[in-house]
Tab-separated table of C-alpha atoms in Angstrom:
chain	number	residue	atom	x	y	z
H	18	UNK	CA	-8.525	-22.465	62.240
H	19	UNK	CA	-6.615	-25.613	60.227
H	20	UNK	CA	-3.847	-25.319	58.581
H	21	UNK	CA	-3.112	-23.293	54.973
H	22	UNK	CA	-4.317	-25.428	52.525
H	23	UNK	CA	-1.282	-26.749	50.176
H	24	UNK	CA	-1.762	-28.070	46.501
H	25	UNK	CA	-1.938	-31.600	46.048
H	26	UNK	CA	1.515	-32.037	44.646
H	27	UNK	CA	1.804	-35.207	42.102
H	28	UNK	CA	4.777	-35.771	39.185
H	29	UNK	CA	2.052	-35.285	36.923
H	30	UNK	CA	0.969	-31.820	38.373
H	31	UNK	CA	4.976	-30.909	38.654
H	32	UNK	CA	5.306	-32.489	35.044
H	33	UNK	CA	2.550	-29.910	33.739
H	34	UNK	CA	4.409	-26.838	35.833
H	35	UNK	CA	7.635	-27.451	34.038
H	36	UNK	CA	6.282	-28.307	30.732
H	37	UNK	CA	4.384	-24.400	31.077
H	38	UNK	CA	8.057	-23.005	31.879
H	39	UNK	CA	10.070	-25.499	28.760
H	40	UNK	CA	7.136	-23.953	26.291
H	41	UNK	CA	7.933	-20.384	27.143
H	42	UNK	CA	11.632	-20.493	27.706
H	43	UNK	CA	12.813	-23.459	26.351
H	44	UNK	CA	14.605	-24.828	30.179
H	45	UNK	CA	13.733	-25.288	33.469
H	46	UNK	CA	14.857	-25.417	36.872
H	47	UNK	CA	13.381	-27.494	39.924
H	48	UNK	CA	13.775	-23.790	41.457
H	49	UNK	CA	11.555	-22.404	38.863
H	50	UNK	CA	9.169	-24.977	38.935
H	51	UNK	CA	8.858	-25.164	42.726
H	52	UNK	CA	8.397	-21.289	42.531
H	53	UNK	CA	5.693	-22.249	39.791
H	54	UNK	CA	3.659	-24.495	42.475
H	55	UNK	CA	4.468	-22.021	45.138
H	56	UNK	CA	6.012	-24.598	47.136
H	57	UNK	CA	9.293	-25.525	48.185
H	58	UNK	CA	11.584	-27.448	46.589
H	59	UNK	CA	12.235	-29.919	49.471
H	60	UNK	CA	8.032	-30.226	48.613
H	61	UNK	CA	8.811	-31.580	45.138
H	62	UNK	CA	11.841	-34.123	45.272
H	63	UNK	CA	9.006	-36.080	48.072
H	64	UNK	CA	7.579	-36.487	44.556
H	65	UNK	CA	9.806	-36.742	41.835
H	66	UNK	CA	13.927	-37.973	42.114
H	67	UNK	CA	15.067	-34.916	40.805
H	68	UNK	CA	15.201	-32.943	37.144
H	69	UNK	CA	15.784	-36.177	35.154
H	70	UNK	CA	12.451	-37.655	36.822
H	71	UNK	CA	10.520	-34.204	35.829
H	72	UNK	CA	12.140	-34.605	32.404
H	73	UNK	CA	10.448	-38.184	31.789
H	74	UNK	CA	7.077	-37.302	33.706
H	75	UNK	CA	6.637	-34.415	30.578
H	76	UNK	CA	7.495	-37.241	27.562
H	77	UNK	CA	4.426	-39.399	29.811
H	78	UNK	CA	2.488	-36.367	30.207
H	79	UNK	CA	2.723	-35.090	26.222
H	80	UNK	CA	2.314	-38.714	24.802
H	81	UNK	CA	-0.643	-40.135	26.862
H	82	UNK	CA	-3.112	-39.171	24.003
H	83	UNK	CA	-0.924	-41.545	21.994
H	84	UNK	CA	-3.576	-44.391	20.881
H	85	UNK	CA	-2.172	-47.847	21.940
H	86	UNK	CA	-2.605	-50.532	19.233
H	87	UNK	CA	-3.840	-53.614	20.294
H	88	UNK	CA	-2.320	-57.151	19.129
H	89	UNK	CA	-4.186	-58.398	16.684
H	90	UNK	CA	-5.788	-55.080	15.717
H	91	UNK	CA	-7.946	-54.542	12.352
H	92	UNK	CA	-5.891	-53.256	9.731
H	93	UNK	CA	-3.204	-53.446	7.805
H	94	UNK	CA	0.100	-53.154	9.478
H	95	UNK	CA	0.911	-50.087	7.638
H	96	UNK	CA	-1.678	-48.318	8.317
H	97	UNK	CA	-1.711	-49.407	11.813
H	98	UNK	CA	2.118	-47.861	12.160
H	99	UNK	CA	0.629	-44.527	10.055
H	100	UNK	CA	-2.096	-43.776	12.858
H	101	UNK	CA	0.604	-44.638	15.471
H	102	UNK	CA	3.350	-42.058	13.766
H	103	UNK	CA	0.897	-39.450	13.289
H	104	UNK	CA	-0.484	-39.114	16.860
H	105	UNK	CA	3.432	-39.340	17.522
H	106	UNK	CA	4.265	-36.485	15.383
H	107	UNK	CA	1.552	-34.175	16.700
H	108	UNK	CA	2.516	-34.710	20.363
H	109	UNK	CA	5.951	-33.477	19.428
H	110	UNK	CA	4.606	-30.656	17.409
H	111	UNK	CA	2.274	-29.541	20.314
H	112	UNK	CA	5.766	-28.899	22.407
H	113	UNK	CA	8.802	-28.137	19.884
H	114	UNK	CA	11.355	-26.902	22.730
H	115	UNK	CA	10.797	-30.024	24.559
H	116	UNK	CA	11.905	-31.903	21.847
H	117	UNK	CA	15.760	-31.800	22.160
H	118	UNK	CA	14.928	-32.350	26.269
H	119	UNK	CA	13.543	-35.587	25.124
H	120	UNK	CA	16.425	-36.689	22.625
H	121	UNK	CA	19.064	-36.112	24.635
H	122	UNK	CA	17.413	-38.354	27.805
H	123	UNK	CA	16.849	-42.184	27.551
H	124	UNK	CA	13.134	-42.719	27.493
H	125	UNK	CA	12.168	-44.810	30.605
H	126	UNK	CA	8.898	-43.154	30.876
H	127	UNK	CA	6.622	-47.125	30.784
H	128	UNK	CA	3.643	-44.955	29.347
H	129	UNK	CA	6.020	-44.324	26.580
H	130	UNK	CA	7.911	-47.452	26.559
H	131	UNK	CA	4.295	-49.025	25.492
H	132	UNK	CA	4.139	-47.117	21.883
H	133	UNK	CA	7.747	-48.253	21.686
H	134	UNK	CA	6.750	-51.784	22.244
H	135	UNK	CA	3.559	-51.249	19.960
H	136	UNK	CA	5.559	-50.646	17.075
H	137	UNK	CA	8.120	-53.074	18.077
H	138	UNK	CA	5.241	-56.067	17.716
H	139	UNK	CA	4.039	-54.505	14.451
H	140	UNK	CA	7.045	-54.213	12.945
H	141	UNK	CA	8.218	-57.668	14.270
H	142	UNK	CA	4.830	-59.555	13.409
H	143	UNK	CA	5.509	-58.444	9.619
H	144	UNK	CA	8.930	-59.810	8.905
H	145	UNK	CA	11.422	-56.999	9.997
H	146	UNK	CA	13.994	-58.608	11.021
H	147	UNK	CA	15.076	-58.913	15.029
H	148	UNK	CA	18.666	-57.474	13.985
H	149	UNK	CA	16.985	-54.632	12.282
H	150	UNK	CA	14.538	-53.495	14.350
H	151	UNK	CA	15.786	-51.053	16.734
H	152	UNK	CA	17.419	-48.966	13.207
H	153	UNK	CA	13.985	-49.305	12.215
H	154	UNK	CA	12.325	-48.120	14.792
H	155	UNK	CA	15.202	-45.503	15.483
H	156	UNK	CA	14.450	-44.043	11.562
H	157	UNK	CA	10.928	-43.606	12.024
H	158	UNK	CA	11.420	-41.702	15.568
H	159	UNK	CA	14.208	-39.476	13.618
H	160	UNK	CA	11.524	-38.758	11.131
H	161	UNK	CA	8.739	-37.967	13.225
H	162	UNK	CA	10.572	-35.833	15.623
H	163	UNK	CA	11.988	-33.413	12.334
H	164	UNK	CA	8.785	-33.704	11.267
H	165	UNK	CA	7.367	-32.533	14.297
H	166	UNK	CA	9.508	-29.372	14.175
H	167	UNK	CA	8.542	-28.951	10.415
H	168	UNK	CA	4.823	-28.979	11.312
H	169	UNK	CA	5.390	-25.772	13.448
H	170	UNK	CA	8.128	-24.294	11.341
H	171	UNK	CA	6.612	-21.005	8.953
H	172	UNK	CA	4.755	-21.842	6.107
H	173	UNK	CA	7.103	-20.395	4.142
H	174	UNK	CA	10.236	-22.594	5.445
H	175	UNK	CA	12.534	-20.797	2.441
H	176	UNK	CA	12.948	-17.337	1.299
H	177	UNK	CA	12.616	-17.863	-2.487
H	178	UNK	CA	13.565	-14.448	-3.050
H	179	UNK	CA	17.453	-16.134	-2.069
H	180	UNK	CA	16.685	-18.938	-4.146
H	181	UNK	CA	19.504	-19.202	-6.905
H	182	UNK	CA	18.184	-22.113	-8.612
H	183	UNK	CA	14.983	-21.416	-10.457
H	184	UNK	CA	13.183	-24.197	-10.196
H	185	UNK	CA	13.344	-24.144	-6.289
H	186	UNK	CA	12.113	-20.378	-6.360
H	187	UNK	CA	8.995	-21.584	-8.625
H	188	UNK	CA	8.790	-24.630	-6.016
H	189	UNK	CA	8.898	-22.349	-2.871
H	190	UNK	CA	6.237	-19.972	-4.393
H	191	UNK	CA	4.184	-22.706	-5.078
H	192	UNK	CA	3.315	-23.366	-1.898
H	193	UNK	CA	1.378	-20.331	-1.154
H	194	UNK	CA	0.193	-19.927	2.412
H	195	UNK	CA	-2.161	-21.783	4.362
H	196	UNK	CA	-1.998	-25.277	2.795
H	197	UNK	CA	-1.154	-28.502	4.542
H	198	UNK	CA	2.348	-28.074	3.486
H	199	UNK	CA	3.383	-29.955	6.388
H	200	UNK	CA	1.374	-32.318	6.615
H	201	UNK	CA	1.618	-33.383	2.510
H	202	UNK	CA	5.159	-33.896	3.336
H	203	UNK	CA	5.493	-36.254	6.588
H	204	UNK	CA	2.172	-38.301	4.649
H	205	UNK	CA	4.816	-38.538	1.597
H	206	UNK	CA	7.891	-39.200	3.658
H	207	UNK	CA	5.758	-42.325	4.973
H	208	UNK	CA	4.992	-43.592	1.845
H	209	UNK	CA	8.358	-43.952	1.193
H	210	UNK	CA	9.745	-45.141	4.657
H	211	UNK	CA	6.858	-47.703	4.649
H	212	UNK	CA	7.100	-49.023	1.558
H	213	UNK	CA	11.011	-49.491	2.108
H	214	UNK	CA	10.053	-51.193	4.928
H	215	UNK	CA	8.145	-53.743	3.386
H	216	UNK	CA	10.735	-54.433	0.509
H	217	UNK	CA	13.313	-54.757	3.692
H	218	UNK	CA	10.812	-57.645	5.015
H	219	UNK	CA	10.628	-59.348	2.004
B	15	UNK	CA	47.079	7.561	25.057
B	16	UNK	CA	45.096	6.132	22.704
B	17	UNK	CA	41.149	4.845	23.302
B	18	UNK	CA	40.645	1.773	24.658
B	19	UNK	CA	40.113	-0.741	22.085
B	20	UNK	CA	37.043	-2.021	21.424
B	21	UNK	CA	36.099	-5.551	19.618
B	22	UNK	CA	35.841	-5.641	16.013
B	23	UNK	CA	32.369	-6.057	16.163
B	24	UNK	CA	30.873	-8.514	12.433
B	25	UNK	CA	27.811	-10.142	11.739
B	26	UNK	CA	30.220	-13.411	12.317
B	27	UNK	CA	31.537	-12.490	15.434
B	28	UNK	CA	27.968	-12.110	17.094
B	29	UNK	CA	26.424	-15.263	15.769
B	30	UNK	CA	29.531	-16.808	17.327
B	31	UNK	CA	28.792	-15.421	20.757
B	32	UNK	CA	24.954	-16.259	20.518
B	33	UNK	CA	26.112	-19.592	19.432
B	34	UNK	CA	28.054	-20.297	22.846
B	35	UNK	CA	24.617	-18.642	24.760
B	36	UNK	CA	22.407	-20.867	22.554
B	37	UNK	CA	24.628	-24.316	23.032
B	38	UNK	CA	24.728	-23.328	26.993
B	39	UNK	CA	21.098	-22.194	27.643
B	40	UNK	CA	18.818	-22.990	24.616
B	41	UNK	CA	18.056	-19.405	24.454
B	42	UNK	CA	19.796	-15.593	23.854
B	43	UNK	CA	19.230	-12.073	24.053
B	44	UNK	CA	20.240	-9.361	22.103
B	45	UNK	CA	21.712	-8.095	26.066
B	46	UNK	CA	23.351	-11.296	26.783
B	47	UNK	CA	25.451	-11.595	23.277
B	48	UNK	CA	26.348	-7.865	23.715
B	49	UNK	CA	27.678	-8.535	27.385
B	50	UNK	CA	29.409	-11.717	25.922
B	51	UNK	CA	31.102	-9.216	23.579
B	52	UNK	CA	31.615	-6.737	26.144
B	53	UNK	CA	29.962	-4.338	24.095
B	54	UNK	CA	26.738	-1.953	24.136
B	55	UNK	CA	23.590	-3.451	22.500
B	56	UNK	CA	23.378	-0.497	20.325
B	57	UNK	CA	26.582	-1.183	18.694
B	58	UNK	CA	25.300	-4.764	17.506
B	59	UNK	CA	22.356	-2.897	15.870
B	60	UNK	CA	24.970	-1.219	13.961
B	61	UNK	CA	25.696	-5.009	12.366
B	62	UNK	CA	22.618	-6.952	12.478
B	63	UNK	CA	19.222	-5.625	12.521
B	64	UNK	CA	17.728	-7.899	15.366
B	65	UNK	CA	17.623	-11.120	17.212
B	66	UNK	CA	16.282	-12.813	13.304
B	67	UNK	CA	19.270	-11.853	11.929
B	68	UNK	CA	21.333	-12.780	14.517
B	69	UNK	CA	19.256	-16.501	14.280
B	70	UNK	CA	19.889	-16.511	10.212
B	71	UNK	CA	23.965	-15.619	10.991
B	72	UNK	CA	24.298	-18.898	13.122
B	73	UNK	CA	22.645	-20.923	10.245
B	74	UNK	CA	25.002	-19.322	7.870
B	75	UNK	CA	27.510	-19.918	10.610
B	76	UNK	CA	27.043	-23.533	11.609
B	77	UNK	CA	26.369	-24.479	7.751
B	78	UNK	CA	29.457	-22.787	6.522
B	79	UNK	CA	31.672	-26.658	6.414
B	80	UNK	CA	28.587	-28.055	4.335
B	81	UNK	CA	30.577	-28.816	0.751
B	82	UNK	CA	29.070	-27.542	-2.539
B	83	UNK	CA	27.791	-29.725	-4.999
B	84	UNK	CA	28.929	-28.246	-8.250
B	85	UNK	CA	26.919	-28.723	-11.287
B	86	UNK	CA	28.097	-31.713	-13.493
B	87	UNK	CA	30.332	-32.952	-10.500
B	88	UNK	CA	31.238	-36.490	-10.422
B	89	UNK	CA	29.545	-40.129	-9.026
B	90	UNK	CA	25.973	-40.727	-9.444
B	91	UNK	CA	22.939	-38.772	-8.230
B	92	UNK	CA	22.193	-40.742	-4.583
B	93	UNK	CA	25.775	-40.609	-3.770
B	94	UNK	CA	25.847	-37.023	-3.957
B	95	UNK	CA	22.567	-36.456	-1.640
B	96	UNK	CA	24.372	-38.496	0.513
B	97	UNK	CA	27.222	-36.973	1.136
B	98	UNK	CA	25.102	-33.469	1.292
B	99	UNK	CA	22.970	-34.782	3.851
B	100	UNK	CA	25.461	-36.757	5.878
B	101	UNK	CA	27.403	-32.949	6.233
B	102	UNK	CA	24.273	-31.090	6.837
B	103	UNK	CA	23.148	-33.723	9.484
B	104	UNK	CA	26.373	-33.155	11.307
B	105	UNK	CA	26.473	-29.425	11.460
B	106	UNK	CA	22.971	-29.468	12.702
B	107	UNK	CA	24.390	-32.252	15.387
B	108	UNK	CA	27.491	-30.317	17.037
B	109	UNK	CA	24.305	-27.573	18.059
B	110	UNK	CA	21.476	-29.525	18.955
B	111	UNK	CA	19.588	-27.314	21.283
B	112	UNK	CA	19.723	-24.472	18.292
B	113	UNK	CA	17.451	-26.890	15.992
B	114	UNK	CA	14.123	-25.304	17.205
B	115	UNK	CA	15.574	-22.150	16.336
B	116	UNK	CA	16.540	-22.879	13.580
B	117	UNK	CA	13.727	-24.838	12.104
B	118	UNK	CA	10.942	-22.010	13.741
B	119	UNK	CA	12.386	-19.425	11.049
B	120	UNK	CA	12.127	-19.094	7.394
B	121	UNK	CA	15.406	-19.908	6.024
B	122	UNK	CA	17.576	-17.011	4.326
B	123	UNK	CA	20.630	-17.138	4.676
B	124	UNK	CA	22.095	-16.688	1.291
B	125	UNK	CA	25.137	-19.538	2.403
B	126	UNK	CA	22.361	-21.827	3.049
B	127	UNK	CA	19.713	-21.569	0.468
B	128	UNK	CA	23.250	-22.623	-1.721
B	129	UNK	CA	22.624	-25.723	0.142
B	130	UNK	CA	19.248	-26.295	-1.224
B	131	UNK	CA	19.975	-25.092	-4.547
B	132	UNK	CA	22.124	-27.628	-5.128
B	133	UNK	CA	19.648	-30.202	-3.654
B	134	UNK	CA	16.830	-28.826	-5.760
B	135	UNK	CA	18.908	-29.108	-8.852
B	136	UNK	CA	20.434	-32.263	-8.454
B	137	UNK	CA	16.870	-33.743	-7.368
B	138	UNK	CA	15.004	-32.201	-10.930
B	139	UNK	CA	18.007	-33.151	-12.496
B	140	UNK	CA	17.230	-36.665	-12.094
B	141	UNK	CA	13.588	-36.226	-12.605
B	142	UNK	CA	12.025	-35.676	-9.235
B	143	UNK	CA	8.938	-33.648	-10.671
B	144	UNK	CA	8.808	-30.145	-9.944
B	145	UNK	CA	5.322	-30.244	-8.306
B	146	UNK	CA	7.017	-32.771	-5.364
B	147	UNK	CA	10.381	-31.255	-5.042
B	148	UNK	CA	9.394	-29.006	-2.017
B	149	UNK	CA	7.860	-31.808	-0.643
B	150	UNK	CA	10.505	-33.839	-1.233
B	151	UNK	CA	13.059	-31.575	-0.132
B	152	UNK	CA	11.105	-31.567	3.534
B	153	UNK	CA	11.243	-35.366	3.727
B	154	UNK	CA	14.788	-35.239	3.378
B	155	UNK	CA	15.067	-32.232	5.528
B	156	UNK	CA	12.957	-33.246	8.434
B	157	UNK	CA	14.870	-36.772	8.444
B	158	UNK	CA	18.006	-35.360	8.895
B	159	UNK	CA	17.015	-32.835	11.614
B	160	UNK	CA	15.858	-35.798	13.767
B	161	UNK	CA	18.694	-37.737	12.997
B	162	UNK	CA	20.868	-34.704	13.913
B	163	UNK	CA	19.026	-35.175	17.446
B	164	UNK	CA	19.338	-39.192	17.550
B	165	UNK	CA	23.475	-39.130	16.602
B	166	UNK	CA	24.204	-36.616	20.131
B	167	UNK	CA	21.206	-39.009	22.424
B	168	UNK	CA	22.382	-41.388	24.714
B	169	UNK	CA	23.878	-44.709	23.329
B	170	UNK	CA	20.670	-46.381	24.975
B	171	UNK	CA	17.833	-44.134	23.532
B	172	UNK	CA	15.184	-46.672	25.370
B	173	UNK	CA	15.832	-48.496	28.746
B	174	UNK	CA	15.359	-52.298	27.943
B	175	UNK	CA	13.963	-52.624	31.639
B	176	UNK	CA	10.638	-51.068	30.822
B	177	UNK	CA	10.229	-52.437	27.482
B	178	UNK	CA	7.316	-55.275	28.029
B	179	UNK	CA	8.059	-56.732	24.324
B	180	UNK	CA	10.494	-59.501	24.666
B	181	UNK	CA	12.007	-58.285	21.154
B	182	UNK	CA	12.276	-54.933	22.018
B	183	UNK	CA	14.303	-55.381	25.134
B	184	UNK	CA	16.186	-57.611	23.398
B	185	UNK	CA	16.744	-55.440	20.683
B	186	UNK	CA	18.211	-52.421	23.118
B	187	UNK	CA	20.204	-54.542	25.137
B	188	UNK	CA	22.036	-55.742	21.222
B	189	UNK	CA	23.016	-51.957	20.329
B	190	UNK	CA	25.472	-51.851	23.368
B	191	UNK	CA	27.847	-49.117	24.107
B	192	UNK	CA	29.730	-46.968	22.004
B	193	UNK	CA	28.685	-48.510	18.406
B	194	UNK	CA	27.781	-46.636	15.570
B	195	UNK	CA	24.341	-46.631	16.249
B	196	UNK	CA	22.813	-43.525	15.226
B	197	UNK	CA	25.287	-43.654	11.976
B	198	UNK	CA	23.609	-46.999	10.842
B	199	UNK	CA	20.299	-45.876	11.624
B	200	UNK	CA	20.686	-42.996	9.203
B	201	UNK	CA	22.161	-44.575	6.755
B	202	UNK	CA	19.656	-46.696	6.677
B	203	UNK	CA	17.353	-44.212	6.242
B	204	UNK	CA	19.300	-42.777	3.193
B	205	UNK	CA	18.725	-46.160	1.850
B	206	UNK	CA	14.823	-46.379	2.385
B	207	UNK	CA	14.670	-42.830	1.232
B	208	UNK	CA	16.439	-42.376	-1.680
B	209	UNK	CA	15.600	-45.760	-3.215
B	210	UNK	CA	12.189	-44.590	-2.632
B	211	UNK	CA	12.895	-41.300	-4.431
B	212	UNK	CA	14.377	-43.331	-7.237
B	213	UNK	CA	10.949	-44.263	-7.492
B	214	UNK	CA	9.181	-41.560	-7.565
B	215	UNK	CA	11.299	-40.432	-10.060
B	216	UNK	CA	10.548	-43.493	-12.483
């Protein structure tokens, strides 16, 4: 007879508990997610430091689909940052109550730091300025992450039936169900981020 | 001897007391804001049909301080988008972990649409076309919602230790401590936005 088997604890498998329990109820404890396991939670912290650890193992675990960029990739720059903000976006999206988890934590997560320092050499490499470059990058994060949240918001985001002015009524009609609302709008609020950024290089 | 008195129960009062749960635990109950009230959860139904309308009276609630923008007011289009933007990026800021709420639920709260009437007027007013103003409208929206996130993160949103780009961890390690870093990021922003708007508009 050996002993009980016990699961092969890792941060990413504790990561992947809590993210289950910050999808369904928006918070977690290292109780909860220890009871998730069905270990203890002396089993977990021989893992992971503590809830602050957890926290940055889920903004690794929901970003690692995030395509790197390589220096000296094909394409222009722009486009380069698009396919980078997109992939962004939709990791967000996939996991709306994690997002103000995230914000409100420093990100020290290296598999995250590397998109950071993606876009950092892209935006660098075409002319935005050193002293700029962390509002820069801090802009298009803000974007992507209310973005995010407006990708899984209701197709209808406003009630144009409490619409005083008429021409937002017609506009919130307009939108019938079912389109890429969403998606038209973070594709336009690029275009104009982007193209700001390039007059700010110039 | 008279009855006991009991709370004067409003629609107000109980998005006030879901506020507090919401600010404390990212989540309420119809149970928990009627034992914050010390009241029976059949005497909220008597004010607010359901946990919705309890969601739409914090909007109204937490928007209330945005100012109007009255029609023909003073100062020049931008300046007044601004101002809009920089109060409705606030009040979204003092409650960041009700933003998924929020954003997850068709907005109707008459106080609020008021809000986007006078951004949808002031926008077709100075000739943002009517088949981009929703869209539009989102941009601006979604920016602000994740700037609302970035002004209550840590004054060091990235840790310049795991940054592997030389300019990047230089670029953290220049924000410092307690400067008005989230404020210039959105501001700069505004600028990239609405210039770009201007644009559009041409």
């Amino acid at each position: 007879m050996g002993r009980p088997s016990t699961p092969l604890l890792s941060p990413e498998l504790i990561a992947e508990a809590a993210l289950g329990l910050v999808d369904r109820d928006g918070e977690f404890t290292v109780a909860q997610v220890a009871a998730a396991l069905k270990v203890r939670p002396s089993s977990l912290y021989n893992h992971v430091a503590g809830k602050a650890q957890i926290v940055e193992a889920m903004r690794g675990l929901i970003f690692r689909d995030v395509p790197r960029v390589p220096s000296g990739a094909d394409g222009d720059w722009v486009q380069q940052v698009r396919v980078l903000l997109r992939a962004y976006r939709d990791a967000f999206a996939a996991h709306p109550r994690l997002v103000p988890m995230l914000t409100s934590q420093t990100v020290s997560s290296p598999d995250v730091m590397r998109i950071y320092d993606d876009l950092a050499r892209i935006l660098t490499d075409h002319a935005i300025p050193g002293d700029r470059l962390l509002d820069v990058i801090t802009v298009l994060d803000s974007f992507v992450i209310g973005s995010a949240l407006d990708a899984v918001a209701p197709d209808q985001v406003w009630d144009a039936e409490h619409a005083q002015d008429p021409r937002l009524a017609q506009a919130i009609r307009a939108v019938g169900a079912g389109t890429r609302r969403a998606d038209r709008s973070f594709e336009l609020g690029l275009d104009l981020l982007l193209a700001g950024l390039t007059h700010l290089a110039d």
